[in-house]
Coordinates of C-alpha atoms in Angstrom, one line a residue:
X142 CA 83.4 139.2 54.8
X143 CA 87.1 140.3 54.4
X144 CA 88.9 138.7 51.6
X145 CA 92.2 140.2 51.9
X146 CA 93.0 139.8 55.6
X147 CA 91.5 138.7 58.6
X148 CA 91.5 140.1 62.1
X149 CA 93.8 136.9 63.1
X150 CA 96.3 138.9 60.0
X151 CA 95.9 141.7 62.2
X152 CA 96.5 140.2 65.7
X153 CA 99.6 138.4 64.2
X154 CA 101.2 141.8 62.5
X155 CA 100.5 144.0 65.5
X156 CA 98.5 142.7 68.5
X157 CA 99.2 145.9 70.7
X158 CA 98.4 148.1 67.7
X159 CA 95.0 146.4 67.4
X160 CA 94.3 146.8 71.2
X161 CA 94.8 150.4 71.1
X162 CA 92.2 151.4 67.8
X163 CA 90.1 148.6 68.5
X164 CA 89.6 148.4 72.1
X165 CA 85.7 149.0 73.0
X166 CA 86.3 151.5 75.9
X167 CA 82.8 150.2 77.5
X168 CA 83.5 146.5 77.6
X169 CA 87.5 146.5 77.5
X170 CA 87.1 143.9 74.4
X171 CA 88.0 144.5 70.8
X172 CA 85.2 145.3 68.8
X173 CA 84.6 143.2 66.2
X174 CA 82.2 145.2 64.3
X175 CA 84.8 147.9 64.1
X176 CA 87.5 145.8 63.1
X177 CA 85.2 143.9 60.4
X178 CA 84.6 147.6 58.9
X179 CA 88.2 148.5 58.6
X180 CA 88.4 144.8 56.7
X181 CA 85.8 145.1 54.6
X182 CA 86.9 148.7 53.7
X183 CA 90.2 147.7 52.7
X184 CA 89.1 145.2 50.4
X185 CA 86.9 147.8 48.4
X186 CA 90.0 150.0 48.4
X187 CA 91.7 147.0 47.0
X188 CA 89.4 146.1 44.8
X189 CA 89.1 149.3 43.4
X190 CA 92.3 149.4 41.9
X191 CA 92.4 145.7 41.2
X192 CA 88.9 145.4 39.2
X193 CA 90.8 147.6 36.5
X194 CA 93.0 145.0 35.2
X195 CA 91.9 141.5 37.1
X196 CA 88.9 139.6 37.3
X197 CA 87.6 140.2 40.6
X198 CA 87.3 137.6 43.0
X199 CA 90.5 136.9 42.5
X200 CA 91.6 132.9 42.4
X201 CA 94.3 133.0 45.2
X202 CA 94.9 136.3 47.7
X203 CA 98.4 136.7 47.1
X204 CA 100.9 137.8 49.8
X205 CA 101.6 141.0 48.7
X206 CA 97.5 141.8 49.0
X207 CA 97.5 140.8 52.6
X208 CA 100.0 142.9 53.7
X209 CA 98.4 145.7 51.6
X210 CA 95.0 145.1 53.4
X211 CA 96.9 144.8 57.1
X212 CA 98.3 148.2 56.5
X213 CA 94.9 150.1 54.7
X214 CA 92.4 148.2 57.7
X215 CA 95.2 149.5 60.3
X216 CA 95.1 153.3 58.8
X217 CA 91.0 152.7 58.9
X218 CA 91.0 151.6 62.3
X219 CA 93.4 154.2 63.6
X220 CA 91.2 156.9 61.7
X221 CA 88.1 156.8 63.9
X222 CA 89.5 157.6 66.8
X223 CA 92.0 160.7 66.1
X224 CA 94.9 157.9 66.3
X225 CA 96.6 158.1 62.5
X226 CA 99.7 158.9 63.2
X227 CA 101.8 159.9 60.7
X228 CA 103.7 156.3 59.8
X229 CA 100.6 155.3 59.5
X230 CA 99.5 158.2 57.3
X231 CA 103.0 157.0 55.5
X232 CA 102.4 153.5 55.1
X233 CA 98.7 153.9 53.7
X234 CA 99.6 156.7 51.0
X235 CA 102.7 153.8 49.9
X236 CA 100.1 151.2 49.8
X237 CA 97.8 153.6 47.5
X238 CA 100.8 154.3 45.1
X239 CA 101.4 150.2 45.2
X240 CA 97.8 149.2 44.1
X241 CA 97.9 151.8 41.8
X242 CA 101.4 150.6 39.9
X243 CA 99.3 147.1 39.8
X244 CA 96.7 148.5 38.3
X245 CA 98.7 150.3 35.6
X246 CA 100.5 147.1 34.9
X247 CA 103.8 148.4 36.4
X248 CA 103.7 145.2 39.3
X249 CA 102.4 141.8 38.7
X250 CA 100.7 139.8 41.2
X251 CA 101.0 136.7 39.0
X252 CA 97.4 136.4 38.3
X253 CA 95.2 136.1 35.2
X254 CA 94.3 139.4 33.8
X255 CA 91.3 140.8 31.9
X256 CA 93.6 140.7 28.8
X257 CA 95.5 137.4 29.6
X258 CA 92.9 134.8 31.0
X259 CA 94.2 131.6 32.6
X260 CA 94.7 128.5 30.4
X261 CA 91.8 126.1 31.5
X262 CA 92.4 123.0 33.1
X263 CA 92.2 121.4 29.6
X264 CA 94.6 123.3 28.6
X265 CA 95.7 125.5 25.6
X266 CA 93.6 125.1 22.5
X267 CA 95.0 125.3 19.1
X268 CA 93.2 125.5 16.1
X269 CA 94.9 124.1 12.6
X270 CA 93.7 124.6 9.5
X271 CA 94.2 122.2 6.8
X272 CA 96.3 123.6 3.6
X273 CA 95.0 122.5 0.1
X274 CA 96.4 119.5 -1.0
X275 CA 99.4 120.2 -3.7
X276 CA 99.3 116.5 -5.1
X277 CA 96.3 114.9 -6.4
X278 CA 95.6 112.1 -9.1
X279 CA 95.0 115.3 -11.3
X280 CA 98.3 117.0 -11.0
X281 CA 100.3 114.3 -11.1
X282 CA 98.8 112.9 -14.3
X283 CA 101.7 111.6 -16.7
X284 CA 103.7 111.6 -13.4
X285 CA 103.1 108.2 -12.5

């Protein structure tokens, strides 16, 4: 199942586009099954890069993934037939050189990362550790 973007993501970015890679030829609907592969193939591309510095699943898809997965399940879809054309060739390679400046740490998504986790609901925890007391009865004999 797609995590990144659906094939309603896709309808809404580019119904015509979908029509034309996705259309089965013998029943003159889209084909699901082809459209599920691009999905799912764009979220191992995804996750690929992202399973270097986030734990995957992620919490929350950010925007910036779904438009990423749009763009790689488009270029997958277009690559069956002999369709890619070259802004789509264009706009995959970008989306590559993207996931990999996230996973080098150059872009933030805003997530937890392996090296940063999330604060729990609880909270922050703090550990104090008590000092030696300086004044006792003993040191402050004659004192008093």
């Amino acid at each position: 199942m797609a995590i990144y973007a659906t094939k309603q993501d896709l309808i809404d970015r580019d119904e015509q586009m979908l029509w034309n890679f996705a259309v089965d030829r013998d029943t003159g609907e889209l084909n699901d099954t082809w459209i599920n592969q691009a999905l799912d193939q764009a979220d191992e591309e995804i996750d690929s890069f992202l399973g270097r510095r986030y734990v995957l699943p992620l919490p929350t898809v950010p925007g910036m993934l779904n438009k990423i997965a749009i763009t790689i399940a488009f270029y997958w879809l277009a690559d069956r037939d002999p369709q890619a054309t070259n802004l789509l060739e264009e706009r995959y390679k970008m989306q590559l050189t993207t996931l990999r400046e996230i996973a080098d740490g150059k872009r933030e998504l805003g997530l937890p990362t392996i090296e940063a986790p999330a604060e729990s609901s609880v909270g922050k925890v703090e550990l104090i550790q008590e000092n030696e007391r300086q004044f006792t009865r003993n040191s402050l004999k004659g004192v008093l």
